[in-house]
Short mmCIF file of C-alpha atoms in Angstrom, two decimals:
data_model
loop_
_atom_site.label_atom_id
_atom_site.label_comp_id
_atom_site.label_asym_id
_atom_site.label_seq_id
_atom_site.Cartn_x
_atom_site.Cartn_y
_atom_site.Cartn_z
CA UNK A 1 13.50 39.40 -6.26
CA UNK A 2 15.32 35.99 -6.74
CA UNK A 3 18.46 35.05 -5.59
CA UNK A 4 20.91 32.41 -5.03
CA UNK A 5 23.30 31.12 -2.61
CA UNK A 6 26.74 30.05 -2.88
CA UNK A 7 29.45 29.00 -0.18
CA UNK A 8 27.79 26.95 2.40
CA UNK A 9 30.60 26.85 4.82
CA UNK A 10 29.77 28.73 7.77
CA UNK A 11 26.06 28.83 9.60
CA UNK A 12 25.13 32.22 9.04
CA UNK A 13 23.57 31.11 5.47
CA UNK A 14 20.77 29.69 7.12
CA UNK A 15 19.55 33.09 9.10
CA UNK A 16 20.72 34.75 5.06
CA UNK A 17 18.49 32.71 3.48
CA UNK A 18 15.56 32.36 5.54
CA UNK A 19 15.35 36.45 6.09
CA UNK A 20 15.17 36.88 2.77
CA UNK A 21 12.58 34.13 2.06
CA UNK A 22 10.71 35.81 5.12
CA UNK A 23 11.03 39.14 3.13
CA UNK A 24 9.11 37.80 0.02
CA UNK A 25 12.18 36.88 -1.83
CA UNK A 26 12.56 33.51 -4.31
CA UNK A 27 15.23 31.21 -3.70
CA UNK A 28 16.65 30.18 -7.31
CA UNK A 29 18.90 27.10 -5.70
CA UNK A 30 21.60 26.70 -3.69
CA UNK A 31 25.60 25.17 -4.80
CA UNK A 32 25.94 22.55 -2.20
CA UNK A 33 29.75 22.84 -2.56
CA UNK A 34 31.13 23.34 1.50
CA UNK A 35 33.94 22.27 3.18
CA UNK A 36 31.70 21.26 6.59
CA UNK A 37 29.15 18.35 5.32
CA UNK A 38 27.06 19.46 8.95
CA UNK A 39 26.06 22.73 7.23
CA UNK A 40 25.04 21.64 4.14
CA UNK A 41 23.21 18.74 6.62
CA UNK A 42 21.43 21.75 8.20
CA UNK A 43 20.86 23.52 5.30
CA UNK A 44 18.61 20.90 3.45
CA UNK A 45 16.98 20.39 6.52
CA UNK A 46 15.68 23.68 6.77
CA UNK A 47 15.43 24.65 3.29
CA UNK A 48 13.77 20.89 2.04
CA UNK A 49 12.46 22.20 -0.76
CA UNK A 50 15.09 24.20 -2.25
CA UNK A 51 17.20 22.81 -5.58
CA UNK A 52 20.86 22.66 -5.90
CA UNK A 53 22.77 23.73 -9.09
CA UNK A 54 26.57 24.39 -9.85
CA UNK A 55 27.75 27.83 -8.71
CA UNK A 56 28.64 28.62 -12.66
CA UNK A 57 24.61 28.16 -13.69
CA UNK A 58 23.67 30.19 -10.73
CA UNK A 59 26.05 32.89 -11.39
CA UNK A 60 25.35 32.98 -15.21
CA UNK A 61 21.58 32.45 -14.83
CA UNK A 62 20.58 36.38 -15.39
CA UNK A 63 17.14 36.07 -14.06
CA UNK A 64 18.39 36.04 -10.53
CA UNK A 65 19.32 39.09 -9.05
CA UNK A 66 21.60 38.53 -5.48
CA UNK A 67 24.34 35.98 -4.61
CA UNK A 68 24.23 35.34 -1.38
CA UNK A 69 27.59 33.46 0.16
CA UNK A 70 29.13 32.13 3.91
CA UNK A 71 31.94 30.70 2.11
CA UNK A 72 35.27 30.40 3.81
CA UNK A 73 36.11 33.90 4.55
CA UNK A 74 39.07 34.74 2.64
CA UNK A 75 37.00 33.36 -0.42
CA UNK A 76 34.02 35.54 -0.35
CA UNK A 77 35.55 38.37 -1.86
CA UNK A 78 36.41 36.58 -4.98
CA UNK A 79 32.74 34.85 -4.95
CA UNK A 80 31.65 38.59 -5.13
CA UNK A 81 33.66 39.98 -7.58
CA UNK A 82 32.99 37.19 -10.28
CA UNK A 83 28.88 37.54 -9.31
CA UNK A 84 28.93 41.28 -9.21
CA UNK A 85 30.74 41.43 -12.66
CA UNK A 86 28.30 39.22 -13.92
CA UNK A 87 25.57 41.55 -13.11
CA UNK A 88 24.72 40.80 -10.10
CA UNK A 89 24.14 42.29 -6.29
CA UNK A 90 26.09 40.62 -3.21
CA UNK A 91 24.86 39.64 0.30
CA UNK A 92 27.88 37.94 1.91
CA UNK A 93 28.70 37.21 5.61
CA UNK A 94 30.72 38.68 7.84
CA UNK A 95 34.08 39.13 7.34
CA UNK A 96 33.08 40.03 4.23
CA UNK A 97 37.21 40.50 3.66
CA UNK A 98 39.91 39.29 5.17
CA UNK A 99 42.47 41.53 3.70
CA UNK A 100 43.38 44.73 2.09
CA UNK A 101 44.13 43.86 -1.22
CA UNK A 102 40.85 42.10 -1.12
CA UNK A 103 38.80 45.29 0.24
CA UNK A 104 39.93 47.42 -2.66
CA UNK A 105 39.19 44.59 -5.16
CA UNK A 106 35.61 44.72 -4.29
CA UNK A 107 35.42 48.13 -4.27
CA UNK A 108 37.07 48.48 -7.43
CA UNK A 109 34.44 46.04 -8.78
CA UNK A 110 31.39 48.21 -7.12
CA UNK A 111 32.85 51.24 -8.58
CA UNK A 112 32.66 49.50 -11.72
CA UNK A 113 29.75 47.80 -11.75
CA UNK A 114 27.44 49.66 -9.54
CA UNK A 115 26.19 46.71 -7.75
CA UNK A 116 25.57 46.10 -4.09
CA UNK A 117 27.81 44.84 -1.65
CA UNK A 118 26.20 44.12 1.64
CA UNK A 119 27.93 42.45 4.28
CA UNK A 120 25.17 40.78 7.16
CA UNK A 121 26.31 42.62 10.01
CA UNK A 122 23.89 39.89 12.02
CA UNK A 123 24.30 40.86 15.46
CA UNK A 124 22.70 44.40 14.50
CA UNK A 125 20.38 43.47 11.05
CA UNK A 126 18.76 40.37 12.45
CA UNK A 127 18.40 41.43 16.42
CA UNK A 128 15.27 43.38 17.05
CA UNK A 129 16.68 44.64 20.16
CA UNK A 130 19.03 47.00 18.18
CA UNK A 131 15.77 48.13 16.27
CA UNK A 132 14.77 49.26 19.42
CA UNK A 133 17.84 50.59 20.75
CA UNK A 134 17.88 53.38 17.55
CA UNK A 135 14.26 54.27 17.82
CA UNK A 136 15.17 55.42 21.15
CA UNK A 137 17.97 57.03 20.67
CA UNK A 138 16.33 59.13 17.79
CA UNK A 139 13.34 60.35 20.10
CA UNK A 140 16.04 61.54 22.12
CA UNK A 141 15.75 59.01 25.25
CA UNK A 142 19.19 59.06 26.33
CA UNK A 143 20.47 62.37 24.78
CA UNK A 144 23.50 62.73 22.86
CA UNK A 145 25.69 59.27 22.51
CA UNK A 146 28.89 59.79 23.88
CA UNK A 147 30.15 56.08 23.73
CA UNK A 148 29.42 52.69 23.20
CA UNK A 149 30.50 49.13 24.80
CA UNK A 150 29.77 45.84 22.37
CA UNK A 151 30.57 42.71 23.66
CA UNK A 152 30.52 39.80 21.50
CA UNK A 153 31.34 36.78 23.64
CA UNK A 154 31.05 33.13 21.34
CA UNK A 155 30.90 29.91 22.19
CA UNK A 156 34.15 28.24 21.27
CA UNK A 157 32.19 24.64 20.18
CA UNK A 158 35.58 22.82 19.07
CA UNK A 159 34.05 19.37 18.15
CA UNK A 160 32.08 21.15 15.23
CA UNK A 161 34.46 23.66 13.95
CA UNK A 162 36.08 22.57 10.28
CA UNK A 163 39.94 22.91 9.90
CA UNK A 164 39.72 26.33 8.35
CA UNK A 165 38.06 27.84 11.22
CA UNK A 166 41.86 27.75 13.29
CA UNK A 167 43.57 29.17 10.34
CA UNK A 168 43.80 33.13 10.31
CA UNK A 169 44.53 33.36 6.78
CA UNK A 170 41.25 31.99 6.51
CA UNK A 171 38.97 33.72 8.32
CA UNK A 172 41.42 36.87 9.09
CA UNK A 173 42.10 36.87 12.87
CA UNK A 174 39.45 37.62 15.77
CA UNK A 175 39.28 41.62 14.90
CA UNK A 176 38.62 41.07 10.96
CA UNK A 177 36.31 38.80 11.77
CA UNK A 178 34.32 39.07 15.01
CA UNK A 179 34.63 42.51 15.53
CA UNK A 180 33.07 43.75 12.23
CA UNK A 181 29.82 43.58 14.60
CA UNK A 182 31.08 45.93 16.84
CA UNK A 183 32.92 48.36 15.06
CA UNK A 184 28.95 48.36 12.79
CA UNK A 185 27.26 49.01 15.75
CA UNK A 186 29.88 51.76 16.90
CA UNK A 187 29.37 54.09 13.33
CA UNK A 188 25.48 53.29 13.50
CA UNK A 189 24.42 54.22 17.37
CA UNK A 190 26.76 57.15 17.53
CA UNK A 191 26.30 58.32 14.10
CA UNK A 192 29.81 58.34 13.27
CA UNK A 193 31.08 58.19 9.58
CA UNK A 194 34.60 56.93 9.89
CA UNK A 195 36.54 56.36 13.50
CA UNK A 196 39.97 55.99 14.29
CA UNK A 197 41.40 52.62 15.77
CA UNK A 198 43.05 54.48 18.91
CA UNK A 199 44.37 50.85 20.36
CA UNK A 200 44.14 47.08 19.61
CA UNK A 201 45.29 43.80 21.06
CA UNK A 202 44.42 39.99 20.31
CA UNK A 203 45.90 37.13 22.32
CA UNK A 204 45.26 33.28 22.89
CA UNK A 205 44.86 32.51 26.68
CA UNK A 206 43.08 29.06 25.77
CA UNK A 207 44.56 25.16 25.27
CA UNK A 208 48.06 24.75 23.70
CA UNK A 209 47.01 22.57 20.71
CA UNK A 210 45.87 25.47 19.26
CA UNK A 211 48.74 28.28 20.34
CA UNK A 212 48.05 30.62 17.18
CA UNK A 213 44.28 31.05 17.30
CA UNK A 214 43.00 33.68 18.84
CA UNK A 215 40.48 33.77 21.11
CA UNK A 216 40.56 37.22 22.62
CA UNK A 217 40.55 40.50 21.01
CA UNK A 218 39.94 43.96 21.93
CA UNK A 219 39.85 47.75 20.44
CA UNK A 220 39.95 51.44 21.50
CA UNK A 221 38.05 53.26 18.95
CA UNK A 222 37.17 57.13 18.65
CA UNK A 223 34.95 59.25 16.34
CA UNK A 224 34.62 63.17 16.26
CA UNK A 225 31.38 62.22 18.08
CA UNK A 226 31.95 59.83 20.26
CA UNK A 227 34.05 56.76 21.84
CA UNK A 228 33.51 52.89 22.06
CA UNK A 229 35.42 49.97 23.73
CA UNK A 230 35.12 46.52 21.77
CA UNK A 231 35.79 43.10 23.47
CA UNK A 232 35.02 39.92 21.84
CA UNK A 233 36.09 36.27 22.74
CA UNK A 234 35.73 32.41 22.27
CA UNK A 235 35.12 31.90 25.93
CA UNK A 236 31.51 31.37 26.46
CA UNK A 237 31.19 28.88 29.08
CA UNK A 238 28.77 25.36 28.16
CA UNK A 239 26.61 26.20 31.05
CA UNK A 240 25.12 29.22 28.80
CA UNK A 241 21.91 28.45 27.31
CA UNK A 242 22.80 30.35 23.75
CA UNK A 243 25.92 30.59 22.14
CA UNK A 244 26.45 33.88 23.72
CA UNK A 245 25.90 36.94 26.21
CA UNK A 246 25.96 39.46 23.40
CA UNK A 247 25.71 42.81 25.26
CA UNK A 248 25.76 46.87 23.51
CA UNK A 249 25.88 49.51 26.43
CA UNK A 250 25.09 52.75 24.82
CA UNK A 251 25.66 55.69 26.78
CA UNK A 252 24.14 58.97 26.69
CA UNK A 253 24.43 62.33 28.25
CA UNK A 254 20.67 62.30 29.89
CA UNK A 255 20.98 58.30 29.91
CA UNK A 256 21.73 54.86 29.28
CA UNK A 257 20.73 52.24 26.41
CA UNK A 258 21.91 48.10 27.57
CA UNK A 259 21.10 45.37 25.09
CA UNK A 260 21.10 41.89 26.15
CA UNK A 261 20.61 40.28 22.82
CA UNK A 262 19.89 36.78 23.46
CA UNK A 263 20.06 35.96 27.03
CA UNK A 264 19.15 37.81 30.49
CA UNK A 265 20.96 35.47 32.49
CA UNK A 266 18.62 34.18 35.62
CA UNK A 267 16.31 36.71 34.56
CA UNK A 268 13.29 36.60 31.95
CA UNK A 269 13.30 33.99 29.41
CA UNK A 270 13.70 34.96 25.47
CA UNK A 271 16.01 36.91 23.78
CA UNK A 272 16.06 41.04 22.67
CA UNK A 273 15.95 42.55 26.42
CA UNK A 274 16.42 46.31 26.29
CA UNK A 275 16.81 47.76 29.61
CA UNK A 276 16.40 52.18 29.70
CA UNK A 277 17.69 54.30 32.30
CA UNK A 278 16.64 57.82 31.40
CA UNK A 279 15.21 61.15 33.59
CA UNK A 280 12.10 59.44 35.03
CA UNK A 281 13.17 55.67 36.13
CA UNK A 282 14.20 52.70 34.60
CA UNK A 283 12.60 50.54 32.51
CA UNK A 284 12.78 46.92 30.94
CA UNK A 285 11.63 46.39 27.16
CA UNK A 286 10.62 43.59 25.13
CA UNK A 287 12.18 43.82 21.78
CA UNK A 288 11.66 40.07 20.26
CA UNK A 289 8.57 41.17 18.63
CA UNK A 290 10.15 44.03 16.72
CA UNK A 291 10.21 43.01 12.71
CA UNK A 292 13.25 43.10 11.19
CA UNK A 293 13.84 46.22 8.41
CA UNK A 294 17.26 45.09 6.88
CA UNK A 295 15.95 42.18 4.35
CA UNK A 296 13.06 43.85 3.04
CA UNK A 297 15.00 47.03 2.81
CA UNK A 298 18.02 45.27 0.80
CA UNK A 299 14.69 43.74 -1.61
CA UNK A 300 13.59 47.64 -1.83
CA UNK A 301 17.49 48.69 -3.07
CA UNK A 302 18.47 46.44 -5.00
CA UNK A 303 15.10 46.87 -7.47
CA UNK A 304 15.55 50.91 -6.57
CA UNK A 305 19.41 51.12 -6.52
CA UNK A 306 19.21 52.92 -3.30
CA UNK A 307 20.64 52.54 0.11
CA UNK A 308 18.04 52.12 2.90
CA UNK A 309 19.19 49.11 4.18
CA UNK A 310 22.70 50.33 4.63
CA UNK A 311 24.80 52.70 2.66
CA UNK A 312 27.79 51.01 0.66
CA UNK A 313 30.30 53.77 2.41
CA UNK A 314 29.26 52.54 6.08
CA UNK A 315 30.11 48.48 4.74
CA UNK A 316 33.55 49.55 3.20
CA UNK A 317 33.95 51.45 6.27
CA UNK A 318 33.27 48.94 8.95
CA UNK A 319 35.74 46.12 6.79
CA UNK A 320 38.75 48.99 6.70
CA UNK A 321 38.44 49.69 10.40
CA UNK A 322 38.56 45.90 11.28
CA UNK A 323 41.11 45.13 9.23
CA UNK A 324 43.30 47.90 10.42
CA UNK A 325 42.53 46.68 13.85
CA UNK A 326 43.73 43.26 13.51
CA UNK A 327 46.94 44.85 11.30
CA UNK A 328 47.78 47.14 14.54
CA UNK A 329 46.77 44.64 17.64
CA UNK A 330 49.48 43.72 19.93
CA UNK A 331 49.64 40.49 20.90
CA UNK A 332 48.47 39.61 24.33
CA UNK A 333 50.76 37.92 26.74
CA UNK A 334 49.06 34.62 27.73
CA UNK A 335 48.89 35.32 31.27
CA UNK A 336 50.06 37.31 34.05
CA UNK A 337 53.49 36.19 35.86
CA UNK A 338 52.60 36.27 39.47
CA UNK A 339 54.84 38.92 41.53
CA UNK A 340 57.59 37.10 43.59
CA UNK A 341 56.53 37.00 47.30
CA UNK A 342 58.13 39.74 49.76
CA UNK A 343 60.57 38.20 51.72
CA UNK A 344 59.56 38.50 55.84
#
């Protein structure tokens, strides 16, 4: 399978590209075009002996089969269209939309194309721990799922962030964006086709320069099987060793599922801790040696036109119920006002 990737704006492309590579893929070239100069920096780094082309001759070329792309957000979708109309399969990052109008464009063009949309839903495709986490729960470990709580707490990192990155109508607010993860994670662990977005809020309790941004968002989602809470933030504090406690609580009616994805804080050292309270005890598991299904899988379905890396209904899914998250959420007041003091 050979593909190509376009967009090099966000970080992501490097963990795109390199699963894919691990996975026995070719990598065509790459369009150096980005609006961060660091990423492209990083990207040559790690990729040294990778060629660059124009996005137009990688696009056109019809020997290569997948366009990958971590362009700005709010451009993906179009990136997709034009490579999926030219015969092509997708792999972007997530958001992989930022709007509505854009979420039925694409699936107007996979409707009419019959390619592949994926969107890397990272914190579950490239995290062993979540491998884990379903083999369990499909041996029956913890019972029936009854609800799930995904954190995704990020390092805010303002010195390297481009100008785009404090825009919403470029990467489509905290819910669109961040919370994709979640709301993937939600539908997949409780086996849930669709869910509805019960309650929603965003808010910005960080500096004043930046008023707009948010940089706290959370959501109240149900299923007919089952119900999750979803918190994600910007407020990972420097004297974390990663870029974030990522944590999935799964709960079950005989027991419980936690995933500390990259960090057990003062604990062991390494990422993918899976910790399993079921009938007989408690019990730690080491998940970072788990290999990783979803880039081999996507390699399998895109020469097979089937869906074992993900089904195109569960991607359209997960982009709908983020974006009508972010199009419900009430607005966070900044802070509490503290109550007047009782007069002696």
């Amino acid at each position: 399978m050979r593909f190509a990737a376009i967009g090099l704006d966000h970080r992501h492309i490097y963990h795109m590209v390199g699963g894919l590579l691990e996975a026995g893929a070719t990598c065509v070239g790459f369009d150096p075009a980005t609006s961060d100069e660091r990423v492209l920096a990083g990207f040559r780094e790690r990729f040294p002996t990778l060629t660059e082309s124009a996005a137009d001759r990688l696009i056109d070329d019809p020997s290569i089969d997948l366009i990958l792309c971590a362009a700005i957000p709010a451009k993906r979708s179009a990136i997709a269209i034009r490579a999926m109309r030219a015969g092509k399969d997708v792999m972007v990052d997530k958001p992989g939309v930022t709007d509505f109008d854009q979420l039925a464009s694409v699936e107007q063009a996979v409707a009419e194309t019959g390619r592949i949309f994926s969107v890397c839903f990272s914190e579950r495709f490239i995290v062993p721990a979540t491998i884990i986490a379903g083999k369990l729960i499909a041996d029956g470990a913890i019972g029936r799922v009854v609800q799930t709580l995904g954190l995704g707490p990020h390092r805010f990192n303002r010195t390297i962030r481009p100008g785009w990155f404090f825009g919403k109508r470029h990467y489509g607010g905290i819910l669109a964006d961040i919370a994709s993860h979640q709301i993937d994670q939600f539908l997949h662990f409780t086996g849930s086709d669709d869910a509805e977005i019960v309650a929603s809020g965003v808010g910005h309790f960080g500096g004043p320069d930046v008023s707009d941004f948010e940089d706290f968002g959370e959501i109240l989602l149900r299923s007919d099987k089952a119900g999750g809470y979803i918190r994600v933030d910007w407020f990972t504090a420097d004297g974390l060793p990663t870029w974030g406690d990522g944590r999935l609580t799964i709960l079950g009616t005989e027991g419980t599922i936690e995933l500390r994805k990259y960090v057990d804080i003062a604990g062991r050292p390494g990422t993918d801790h899976v910790f399993l309270v079921d009938r007989v005890g408690t019990r730690h598991i080491d998940a970072s040696h788990e290999p990783l299904t979803y880039f081999r899988d996507l390699i399998v379905d895109i020469g097979a036109r089937s869906e074992t890396a993900v089904s195109q209904r569960h991607t359209f899914t997960v982009c709908r119920l983020a974006l009508e998250a972010q199009a419900k959420a009430a607005w966070l007041p900044r802070g509490l006002k503290r109550a007047p003091e009782e007069t002696p």
